[in-house]
mmCIF file of C-alpha atoms in Angstrom:
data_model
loop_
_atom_site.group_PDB
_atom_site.id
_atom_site.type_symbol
_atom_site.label_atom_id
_atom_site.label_comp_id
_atom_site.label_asym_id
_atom_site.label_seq_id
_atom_site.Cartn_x
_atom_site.Cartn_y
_atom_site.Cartn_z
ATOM 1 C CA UNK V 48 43.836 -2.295 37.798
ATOM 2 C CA UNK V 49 44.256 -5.647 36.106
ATOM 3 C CA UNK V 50 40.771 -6.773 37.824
ATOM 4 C CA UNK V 51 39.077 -3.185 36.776
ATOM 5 C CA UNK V 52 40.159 -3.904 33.678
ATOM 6 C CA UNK V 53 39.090 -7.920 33.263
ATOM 7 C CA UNK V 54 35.155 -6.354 34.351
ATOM 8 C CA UNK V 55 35.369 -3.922 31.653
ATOM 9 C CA UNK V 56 36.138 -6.143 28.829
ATOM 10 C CA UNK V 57 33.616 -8.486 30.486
ATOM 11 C CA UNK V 58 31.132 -5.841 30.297
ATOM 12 C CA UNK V 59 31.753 -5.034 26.903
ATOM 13 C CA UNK V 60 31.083 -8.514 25.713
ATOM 14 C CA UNK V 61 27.964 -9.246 27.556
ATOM 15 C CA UNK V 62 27.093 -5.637 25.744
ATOM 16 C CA UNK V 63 27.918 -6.586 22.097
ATOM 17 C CA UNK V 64 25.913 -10.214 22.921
ATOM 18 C CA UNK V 65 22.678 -8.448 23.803
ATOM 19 C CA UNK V 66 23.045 -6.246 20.617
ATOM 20 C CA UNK V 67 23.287 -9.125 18.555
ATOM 21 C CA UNK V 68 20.869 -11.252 20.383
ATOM 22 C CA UNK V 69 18.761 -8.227 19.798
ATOM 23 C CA UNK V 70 19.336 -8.199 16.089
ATOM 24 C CA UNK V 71 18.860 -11.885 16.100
ATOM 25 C CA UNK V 72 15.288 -11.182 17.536
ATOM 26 C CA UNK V 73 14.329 -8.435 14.985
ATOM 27 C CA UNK V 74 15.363 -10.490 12.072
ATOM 28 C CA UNK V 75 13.356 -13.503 13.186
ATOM 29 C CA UNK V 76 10.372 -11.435 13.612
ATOM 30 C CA UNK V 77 10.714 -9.540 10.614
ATOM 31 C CA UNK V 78 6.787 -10.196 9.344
ATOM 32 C CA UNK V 79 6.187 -6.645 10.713
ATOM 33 C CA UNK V 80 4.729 -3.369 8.663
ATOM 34 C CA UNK V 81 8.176 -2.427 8.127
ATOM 35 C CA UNK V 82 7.903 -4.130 4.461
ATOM 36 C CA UNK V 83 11.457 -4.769 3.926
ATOM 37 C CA UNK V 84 12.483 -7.854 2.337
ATOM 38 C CA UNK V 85 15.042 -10.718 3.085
ATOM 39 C CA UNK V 86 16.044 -13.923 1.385
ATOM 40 C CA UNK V 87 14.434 -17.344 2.225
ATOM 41 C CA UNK V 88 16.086 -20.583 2.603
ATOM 42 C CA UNK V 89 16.056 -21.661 -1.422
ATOM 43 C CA UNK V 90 17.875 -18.369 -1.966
ATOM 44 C CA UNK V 91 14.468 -16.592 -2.969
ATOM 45 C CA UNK V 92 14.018 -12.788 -2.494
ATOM 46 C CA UNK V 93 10.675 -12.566 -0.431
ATOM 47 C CA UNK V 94 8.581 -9.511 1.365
ATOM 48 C CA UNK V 95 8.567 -9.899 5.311
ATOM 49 C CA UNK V 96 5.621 -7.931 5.422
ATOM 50 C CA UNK V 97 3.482 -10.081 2.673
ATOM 51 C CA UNK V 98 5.369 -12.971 1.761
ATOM 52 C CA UNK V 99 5.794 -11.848 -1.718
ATOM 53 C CA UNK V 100 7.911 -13.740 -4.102
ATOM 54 C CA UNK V 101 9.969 -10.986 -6.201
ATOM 55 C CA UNK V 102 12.412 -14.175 -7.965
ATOM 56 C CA UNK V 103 14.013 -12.438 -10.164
ATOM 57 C CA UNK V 104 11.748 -9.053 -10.580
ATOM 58 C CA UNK V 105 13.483 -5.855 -11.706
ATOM 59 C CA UNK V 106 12.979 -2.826 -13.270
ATOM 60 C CA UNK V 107 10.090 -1.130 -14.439
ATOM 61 C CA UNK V 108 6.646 -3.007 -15.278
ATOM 62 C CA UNK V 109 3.841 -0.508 -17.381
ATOM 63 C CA UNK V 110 0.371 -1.452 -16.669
ATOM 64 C CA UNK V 111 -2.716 -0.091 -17.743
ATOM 65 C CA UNK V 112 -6.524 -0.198 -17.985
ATOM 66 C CA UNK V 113 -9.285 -1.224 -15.899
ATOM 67 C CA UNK V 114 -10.494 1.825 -13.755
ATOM 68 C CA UNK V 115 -12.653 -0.680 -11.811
ATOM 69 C CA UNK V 116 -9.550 -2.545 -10.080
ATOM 70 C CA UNK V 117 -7.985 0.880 -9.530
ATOM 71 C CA UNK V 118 -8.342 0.184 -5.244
ATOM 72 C CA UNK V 119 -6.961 -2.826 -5.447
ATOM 73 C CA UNK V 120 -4.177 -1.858 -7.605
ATOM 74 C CA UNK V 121 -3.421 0.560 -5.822
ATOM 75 C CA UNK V 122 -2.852 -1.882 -2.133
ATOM 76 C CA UNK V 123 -1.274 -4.460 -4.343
ATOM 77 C CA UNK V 124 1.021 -2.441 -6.209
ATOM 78 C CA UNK V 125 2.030 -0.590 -2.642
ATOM 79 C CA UNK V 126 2.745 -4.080 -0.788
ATOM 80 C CA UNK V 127 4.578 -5.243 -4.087
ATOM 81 C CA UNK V 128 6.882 -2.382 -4.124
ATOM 82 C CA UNK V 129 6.970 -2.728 -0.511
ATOM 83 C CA UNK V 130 8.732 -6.168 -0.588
ATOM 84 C CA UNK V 131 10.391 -6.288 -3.884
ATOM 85 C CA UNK V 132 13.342 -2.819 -3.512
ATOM 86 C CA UNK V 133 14.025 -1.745 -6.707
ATOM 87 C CA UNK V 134 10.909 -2.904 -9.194
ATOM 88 C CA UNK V 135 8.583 -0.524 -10.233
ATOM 89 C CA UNK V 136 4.931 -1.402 -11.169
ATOM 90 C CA UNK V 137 3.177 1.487 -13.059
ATOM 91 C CA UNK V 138 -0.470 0.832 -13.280
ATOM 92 C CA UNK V 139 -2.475 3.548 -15.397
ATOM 93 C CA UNK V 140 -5.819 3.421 -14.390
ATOM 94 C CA UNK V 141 -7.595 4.215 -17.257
ATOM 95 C CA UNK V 142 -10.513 2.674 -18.981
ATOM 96 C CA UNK V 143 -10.377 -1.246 -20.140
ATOM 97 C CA UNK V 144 -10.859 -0.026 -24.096
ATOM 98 C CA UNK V 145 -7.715 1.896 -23.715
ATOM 99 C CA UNK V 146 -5.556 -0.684 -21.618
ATOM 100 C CA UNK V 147 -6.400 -3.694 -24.212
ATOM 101 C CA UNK V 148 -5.078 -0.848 -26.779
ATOM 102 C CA UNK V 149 -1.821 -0.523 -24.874
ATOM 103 C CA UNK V 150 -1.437 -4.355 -24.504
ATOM 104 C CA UNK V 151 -1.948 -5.065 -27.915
ATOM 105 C CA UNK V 152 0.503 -2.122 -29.128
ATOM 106 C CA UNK V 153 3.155 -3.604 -26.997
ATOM 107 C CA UNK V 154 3.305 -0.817 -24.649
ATOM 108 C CA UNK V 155 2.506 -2.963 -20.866
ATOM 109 C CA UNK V 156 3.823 -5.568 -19.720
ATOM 110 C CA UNK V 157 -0.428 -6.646 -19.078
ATOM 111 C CA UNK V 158 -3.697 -5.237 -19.097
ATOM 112 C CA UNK V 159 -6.451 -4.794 -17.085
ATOM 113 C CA UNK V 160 -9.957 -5.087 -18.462
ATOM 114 C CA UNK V 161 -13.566 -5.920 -17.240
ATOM 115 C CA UNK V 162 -14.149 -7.801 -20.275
ATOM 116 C CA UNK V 163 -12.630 -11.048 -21.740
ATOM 117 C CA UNK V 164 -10.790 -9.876 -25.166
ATOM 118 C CA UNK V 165 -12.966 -10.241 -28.470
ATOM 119 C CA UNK V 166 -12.579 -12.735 -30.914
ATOM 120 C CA UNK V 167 -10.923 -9.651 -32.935
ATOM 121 C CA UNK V 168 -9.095 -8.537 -29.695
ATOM 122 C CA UNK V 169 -7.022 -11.785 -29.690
ATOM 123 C CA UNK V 170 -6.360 -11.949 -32.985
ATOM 124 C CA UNK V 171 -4.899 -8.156 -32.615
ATOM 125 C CA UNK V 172 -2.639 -9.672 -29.638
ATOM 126 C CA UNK V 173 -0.524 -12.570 -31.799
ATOM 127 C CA UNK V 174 1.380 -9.647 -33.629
ATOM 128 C CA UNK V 175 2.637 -8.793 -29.637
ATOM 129 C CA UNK V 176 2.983 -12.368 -28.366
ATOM 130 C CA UNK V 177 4.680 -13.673 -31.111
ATOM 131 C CA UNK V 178 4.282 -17.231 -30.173
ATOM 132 C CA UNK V 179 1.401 -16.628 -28.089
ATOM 133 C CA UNK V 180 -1.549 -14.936 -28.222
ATOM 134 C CA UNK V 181 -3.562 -12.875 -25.304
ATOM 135 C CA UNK V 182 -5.242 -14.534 -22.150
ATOM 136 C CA UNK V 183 -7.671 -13.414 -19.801
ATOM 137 C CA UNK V 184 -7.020 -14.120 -15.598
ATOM 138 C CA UNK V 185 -9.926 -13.162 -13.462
ATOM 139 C CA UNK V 186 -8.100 -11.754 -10.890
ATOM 140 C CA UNK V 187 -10.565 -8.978 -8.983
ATOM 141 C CA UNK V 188 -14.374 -9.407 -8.575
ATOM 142 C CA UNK V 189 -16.867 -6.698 -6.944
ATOM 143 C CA UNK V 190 -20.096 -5.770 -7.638
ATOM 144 C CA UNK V 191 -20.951 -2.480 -9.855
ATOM 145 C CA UNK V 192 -22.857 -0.689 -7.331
ATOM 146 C CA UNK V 193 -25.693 2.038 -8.127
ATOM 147 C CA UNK V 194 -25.041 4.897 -6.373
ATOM 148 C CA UNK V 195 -27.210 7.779 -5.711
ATOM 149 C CA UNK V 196 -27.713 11.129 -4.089
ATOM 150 C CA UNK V 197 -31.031 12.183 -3.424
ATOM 151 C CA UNK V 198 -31.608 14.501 -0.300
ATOM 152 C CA UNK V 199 -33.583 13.242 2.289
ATOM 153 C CA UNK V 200 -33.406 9.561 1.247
ATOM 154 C CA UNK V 201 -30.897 7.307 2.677
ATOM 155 C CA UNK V 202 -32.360 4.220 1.202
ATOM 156 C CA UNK V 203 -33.664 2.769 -2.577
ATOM 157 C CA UNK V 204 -34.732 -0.212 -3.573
ATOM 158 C CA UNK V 205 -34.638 -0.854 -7.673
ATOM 159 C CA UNK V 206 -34.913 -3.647 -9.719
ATOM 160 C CA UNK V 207 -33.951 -4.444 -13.384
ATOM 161 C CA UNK V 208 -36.920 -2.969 -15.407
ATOM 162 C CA UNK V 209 -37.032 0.179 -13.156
ATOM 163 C CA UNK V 210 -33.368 0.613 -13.631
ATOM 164 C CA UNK V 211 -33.011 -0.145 -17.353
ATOM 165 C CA UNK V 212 -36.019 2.651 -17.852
ATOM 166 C CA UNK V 213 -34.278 5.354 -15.418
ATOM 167 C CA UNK V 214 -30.332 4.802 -17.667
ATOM 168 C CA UNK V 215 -32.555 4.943 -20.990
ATOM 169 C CA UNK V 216 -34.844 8.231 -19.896
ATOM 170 C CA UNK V 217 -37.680 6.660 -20.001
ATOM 171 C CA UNK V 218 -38.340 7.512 -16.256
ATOM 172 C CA UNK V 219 -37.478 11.148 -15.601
ATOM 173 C CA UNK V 220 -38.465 11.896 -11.727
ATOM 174 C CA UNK V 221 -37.723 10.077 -8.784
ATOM 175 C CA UNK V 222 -41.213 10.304 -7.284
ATOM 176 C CA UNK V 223 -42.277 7.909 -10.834
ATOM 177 C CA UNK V 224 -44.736 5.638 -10.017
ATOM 178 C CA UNK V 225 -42.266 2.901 -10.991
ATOM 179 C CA UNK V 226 -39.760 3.913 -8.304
ATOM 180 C CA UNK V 227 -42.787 4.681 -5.366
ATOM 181 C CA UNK V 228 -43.737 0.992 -5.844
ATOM 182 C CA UNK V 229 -40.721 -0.443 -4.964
ATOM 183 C CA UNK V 230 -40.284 1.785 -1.886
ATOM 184 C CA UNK V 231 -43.227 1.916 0.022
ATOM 185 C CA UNK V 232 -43.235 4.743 2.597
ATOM 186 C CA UNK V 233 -40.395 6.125 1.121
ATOM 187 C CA UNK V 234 -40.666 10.335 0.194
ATOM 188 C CA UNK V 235 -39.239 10.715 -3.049
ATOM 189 C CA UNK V 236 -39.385 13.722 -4.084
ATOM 190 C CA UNK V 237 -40.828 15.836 -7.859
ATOM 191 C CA UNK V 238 -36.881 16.033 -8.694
ATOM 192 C CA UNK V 239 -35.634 15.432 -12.055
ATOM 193 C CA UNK V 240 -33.102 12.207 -12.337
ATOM 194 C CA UNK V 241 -29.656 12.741 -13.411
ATOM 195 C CA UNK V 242 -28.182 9.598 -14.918
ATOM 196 C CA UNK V 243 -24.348 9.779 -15.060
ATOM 197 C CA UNK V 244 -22.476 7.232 -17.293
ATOM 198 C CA UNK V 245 -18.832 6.805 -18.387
ATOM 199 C CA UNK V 246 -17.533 8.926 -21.318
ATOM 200 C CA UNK V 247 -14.945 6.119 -22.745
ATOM 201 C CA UNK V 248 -15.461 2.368 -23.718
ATOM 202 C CA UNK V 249 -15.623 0.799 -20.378
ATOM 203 C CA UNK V 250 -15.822 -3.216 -19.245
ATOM 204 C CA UNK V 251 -18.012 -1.519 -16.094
ATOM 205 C CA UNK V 252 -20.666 -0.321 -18.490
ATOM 206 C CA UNK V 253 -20.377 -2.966 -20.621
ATOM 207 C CA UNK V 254 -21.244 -5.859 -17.628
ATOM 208 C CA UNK V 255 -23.871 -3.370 -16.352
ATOM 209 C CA UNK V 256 -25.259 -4.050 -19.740
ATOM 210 C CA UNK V 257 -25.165 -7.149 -19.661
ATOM 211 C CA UNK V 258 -27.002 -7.231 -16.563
ATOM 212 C CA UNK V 259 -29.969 -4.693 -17.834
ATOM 213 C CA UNK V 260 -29.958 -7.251 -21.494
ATOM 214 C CA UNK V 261 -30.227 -10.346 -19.521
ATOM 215 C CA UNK V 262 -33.321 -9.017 -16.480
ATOM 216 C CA UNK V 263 -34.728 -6.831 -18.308
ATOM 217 C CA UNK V 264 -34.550 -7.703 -22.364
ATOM 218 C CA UNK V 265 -38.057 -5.530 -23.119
ATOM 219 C CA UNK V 266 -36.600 -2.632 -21.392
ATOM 220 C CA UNK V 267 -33.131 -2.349 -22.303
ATOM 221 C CA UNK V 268 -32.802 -2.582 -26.338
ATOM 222 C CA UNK V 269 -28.878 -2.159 -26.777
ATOM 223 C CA UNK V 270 -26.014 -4.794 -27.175
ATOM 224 C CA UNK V 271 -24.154 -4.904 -24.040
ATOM 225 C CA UNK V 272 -20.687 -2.603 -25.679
ATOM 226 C CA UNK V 273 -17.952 -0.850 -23.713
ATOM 227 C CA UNK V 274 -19.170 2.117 -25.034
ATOM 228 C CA UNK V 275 -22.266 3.712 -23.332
ATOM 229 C CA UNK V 276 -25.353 3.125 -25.592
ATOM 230 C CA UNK V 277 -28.181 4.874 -24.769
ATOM 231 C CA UNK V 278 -29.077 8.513 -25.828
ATOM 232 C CA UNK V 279 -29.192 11.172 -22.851
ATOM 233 C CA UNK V 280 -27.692 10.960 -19.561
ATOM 234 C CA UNK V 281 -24.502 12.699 -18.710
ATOM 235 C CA UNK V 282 -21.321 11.604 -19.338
ATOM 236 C CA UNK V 283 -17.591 11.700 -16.758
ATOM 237 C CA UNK V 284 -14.682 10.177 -17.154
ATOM 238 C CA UNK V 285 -13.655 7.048 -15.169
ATOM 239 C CA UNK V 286 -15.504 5.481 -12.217
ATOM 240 C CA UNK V 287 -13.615 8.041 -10.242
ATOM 241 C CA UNK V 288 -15.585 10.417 -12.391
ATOM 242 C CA UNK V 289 -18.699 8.920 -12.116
ATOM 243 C CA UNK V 290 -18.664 8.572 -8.431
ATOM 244 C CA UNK V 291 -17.719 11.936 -7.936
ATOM 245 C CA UNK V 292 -20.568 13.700 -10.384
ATOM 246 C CA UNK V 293 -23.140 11.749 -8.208
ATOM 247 C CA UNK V 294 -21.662 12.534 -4.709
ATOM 248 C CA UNK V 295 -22.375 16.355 -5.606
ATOM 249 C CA UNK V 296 -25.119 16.657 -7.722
ATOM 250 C CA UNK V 297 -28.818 15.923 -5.759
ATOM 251 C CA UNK V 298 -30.619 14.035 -7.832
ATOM 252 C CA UNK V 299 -28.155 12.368 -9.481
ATOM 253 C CA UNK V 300 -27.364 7.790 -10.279
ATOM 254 C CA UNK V 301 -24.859 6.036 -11.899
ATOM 255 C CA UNK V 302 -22.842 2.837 -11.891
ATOM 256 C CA UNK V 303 -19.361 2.410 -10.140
ATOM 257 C CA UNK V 304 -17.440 -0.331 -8.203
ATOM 258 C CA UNK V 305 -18.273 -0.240 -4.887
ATOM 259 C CA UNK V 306 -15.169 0.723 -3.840
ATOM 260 C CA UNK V 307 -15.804 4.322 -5.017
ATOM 261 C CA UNK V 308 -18.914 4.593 -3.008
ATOM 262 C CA UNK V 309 -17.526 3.072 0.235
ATOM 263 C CA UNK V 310 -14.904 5.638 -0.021
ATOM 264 C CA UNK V 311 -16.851 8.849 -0.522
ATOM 265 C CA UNK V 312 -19.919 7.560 1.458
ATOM 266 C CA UNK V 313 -22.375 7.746 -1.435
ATOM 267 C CA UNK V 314 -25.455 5.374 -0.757
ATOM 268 C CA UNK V 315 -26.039 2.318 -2.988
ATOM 269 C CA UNK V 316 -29.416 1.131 -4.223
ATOM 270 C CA UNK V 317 -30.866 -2.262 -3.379
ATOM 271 C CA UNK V 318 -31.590 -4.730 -6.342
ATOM 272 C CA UNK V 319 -34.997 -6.644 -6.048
ATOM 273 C CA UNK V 320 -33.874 -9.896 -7.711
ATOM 274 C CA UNK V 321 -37.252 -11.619 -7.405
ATOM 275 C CA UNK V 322 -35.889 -13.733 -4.350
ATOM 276 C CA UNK V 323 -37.293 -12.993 -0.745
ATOM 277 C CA UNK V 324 -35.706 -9.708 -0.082
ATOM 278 C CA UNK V 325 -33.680 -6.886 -2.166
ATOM 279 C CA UNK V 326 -30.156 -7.248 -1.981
ATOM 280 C CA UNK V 327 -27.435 -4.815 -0.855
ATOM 281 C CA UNK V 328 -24.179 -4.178 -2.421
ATOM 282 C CA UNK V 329 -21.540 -5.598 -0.528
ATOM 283 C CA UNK V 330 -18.200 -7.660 -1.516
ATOM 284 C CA UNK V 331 -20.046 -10.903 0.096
ATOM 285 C CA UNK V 332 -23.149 -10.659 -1.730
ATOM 286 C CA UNK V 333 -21.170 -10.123 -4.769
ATOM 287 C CA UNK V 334 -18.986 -13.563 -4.216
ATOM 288 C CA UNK V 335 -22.238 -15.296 -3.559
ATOM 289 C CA UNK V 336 -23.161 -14.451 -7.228
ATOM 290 C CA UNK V 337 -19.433 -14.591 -8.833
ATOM 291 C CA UNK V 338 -18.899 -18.156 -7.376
ATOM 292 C CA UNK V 339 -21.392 -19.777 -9.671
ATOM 293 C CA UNK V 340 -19.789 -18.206 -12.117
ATOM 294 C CA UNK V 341 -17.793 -21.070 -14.848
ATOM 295 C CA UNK V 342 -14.726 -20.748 -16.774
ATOM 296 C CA UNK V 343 -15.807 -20.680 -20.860
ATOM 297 C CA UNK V 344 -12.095 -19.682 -22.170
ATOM 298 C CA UNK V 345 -10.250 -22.375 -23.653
ATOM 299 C CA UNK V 346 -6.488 -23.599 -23.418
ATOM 300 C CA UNK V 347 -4.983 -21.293 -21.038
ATOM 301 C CA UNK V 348 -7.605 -18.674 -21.171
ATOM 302 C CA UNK V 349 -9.755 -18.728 -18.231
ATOM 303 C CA UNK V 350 -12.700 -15.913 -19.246
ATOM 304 C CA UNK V 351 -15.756 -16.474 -17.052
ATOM 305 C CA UNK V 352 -19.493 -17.284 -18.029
ATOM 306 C CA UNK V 353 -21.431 -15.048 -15.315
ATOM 307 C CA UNK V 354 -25.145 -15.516 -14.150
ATOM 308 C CA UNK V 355 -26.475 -12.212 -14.101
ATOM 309 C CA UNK V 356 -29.609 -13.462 -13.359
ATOM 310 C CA UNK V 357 -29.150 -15.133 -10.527
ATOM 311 C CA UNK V 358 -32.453 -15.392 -8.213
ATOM 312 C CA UNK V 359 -30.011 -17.425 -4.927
ATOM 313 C CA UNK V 360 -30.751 -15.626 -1.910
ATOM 314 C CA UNK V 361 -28.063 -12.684 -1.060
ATOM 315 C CA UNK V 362 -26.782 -12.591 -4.291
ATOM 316 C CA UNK V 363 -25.919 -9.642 -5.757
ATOM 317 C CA UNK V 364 -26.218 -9.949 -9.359
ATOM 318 C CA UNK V 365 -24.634 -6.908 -11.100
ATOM 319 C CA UNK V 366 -21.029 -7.962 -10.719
ATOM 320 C CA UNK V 367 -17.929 -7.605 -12.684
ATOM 321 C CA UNK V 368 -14.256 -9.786 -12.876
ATOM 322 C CA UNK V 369 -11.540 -7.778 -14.152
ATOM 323 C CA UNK V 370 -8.810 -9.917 -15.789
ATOM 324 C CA UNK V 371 -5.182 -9.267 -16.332
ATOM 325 C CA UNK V 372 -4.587 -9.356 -19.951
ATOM 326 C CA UNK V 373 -1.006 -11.257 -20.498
ATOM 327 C CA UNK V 374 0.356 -13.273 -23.389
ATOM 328 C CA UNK V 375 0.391 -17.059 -22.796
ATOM 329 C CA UNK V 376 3.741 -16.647 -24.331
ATOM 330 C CA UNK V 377 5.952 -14.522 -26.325
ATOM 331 C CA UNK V 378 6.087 -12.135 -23.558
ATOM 332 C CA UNK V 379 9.213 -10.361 -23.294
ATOM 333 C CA UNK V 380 11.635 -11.137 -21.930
ATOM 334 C CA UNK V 381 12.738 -7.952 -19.735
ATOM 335 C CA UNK V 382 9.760 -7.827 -18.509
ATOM 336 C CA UNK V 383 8.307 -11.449 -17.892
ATOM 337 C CA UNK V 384 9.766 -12.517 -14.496
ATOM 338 C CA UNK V 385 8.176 -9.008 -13.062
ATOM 339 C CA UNK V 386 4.680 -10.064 -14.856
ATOM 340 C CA UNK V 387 4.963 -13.521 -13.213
ATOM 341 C CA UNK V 388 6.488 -12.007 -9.790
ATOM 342 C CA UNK V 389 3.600 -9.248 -9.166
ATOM 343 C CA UNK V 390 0.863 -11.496 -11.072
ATOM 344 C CA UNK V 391 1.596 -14.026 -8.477
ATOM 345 C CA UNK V 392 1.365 -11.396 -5.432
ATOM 346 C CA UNK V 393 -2.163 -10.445 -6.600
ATOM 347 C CA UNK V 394 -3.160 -14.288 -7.156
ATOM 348 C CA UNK V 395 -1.760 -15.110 -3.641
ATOM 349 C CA UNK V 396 -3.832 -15.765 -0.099
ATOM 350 C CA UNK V 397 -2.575 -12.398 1.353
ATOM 351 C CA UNK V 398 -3.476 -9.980 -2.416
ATOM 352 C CA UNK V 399 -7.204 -11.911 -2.758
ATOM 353 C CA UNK V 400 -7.366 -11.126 0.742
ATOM 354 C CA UNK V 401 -7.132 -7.388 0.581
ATOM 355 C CA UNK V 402 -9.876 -7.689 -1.942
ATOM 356 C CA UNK V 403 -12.527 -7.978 0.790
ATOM 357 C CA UNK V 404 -11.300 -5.182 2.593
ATOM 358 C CA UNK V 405 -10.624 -3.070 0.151
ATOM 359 C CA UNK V 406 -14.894 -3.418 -1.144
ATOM 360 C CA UNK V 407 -13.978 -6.060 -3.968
ATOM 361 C CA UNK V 408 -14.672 -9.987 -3.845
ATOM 362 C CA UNK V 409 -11.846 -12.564 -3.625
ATOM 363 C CA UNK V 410 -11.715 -14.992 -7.338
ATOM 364 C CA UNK V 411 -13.889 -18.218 -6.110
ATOM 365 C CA UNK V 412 -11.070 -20.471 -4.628
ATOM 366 C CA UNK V 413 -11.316 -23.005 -7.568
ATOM 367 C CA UNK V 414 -10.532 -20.988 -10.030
ATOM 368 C CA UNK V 415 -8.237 -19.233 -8.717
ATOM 369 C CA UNK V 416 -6.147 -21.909 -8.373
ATOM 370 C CA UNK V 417 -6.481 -22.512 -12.016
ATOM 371 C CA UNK V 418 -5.050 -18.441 -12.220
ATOM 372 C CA UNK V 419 -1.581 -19.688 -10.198
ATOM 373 C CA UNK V 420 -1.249 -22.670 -12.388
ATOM 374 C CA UNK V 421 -1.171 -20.452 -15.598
ATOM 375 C CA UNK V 422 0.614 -17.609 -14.291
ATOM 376 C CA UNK V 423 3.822 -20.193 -13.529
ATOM 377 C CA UNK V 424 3.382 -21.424 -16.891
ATOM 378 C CA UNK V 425 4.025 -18.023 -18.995
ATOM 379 C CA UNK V 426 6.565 -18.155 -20.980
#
């Protein structure tokens, strides 16, 4: 009996050591999907699954703006929440007008917009940062792709002039002679054009007419605004909207991030830049073009001087950078170490990295690092 019992116990023991060997394994390889988090050596809360750095994050952070970065808000905001149990990010995609609104009414903790803040903008923002005033980090980059739906034709090539004439009405059919010379071979067909643009002030439309203002300047009359400026066309809310007008109406164009089109398979034009061959939307042509881009904010602010006419083989040259909108300092306080927390998740290796796959283009490594400096010194 005594030996019996001496195996049993034995057993037992051997038994609880595998369990906690096993537990011993699972905690050291804890970089799975499962997203939890645990604490690193300096005492640190940080994600397993994305090495995110949630310090001391809590609560609930309001966001709002940019409908352009809505993707990628969407994965980083997931993976956050993911690693960092019991914060909240809130990101209202809405329309870059409307999120600088909420930022400088005190209502997010940042915003996102597709277009550095006015001089006007900024002056607006000291009454919220009371020591501070707004700044603009690039933080997503993608091109605005031209999307289309024209039965029978899988492929279109456009460049600037064409393009600028087809948004102001001046060309009404797809089978315009304008259009048939940059697609040899193609049929286009007698079909009217339906030109869909977005219905609130939008950073999107205003790049896109920046784009048209700087190719095509004798085409395309208007000051490059948030808010749509040519007569005609038809009007939807969001690039959401936009995308989804054009994905069911043959016949129809209009402007989104590429991300939108990827996702609902809607085919993109070509842009004939003048270089050796058109160029297709993609998230690599698009960095080619964003990393000649230079920083023209000063002090902390870090807006960007794009080259939308950019001739470099492969780039894509209607691109956008959304920035996050934060105050320098004079943020507040219950909701600064969350800014700095997710702010440095989307700034990180692993968020610019789900840029790419997500249809958006990385910040250029240079200034991105200039991004992480300022983001650890808000205050």
């Amino acid at each position: 009996m005594k030996l019996q019992r001496k195996n049993r116990l034995r057993a037992t023991a051997l038994g609880a050591l595998a369990v906690s060997s096993a537990l011993v394994l699972t905690a050291c390889g804890s970089d799975n999907n499962s997203g939890g988090s645990s604490t690193g050596g300096s005492g640190e809360k940080t994600s397993a699954a994305s090495n995110v750095k949630c310090d001391d994050a809590k609560g609930q952070l309001l966001a709002s703006g940019s409908s352009a970065q809505k993707n990628a808000m969407d994965l980083w905001v997931k993976d956050y929440m993911a690693g960092c149990t019991g914060v909240e990010v809130n990101y209202k995609a809405s329309s870059s007008g409307e999120g600088i609104i909420a930022f400088n009414q005190g209502t997010v903790g940042f915003a996102g917009s597709d277009s550095a803040l006015k001089p006007e903008e900024v002056a607006d923002s000291k009454k919220i940062c009371k020591t501070g005033q707004g700044i603009n980090l690039p933080m997503v980059g993608g091109p605005i792709a031209i999307g289309f739906h024209l039965e029978g034709v899988d492929s279109l090539t456009l460049d600037a002039p064409t393009l600028a004439k087809i948004f102001d009405g001046k060309i009404k059919k797809w089978n315009d002679e304008a259009i048939a010379k940059l697609n040899t071979g193609a049929k286009l067909p007698d079909k009217a054009i339906q030109a869909f643009h977005r219905s609130e002030d939008s950073g999107t439309t205003q790049n896109l007419g920046k784009y048209l203002a700087a190719t095509a300047p004798n085409d395309w009359k208007y000051e490059p605004e948030k808010k749509w400026p040519a007569p005609g066309g038809q009007a939807a809310s969001g690039s959401a909207g936009v995308a989804a007008q054009v994905k069911q109406v043959d016949g129809a164009i209009g402007y989104f991030e590429l991300s939108y089109a990827s996702s609902q398979s809607i085919s993109t034009v070509d842009i004939n830049t003048g270089g050796s061959a058109p160029v297709k939307a993609s998230s690599e042509n698009a960095s080619k073009a964003i990393a000649a881009a230079k920083v023209k904010g000063t002090g902390k602010d870090l807006a960007l001087d794009l080259d939308y006419t950019t001739k470099a083989e492969g780039a894509y040259p209607i691109v956008l950078v959304t920035y996050e909108v934060v105050c320098d300092t004079g943020n507040k306080a219950e909701t600064l170490p969350t800014v700095k927390s997710f702010l440095n998740y989307t700034a990180s290796d692993a968020g610019q990295k789900l840029l790419g796959e997500a249809g958006y283009a990385p910040i250029p490594t240079e200034i991105n690092a200039k991004v992480r400096e300022t983001i650890a010194s808000l205050s």
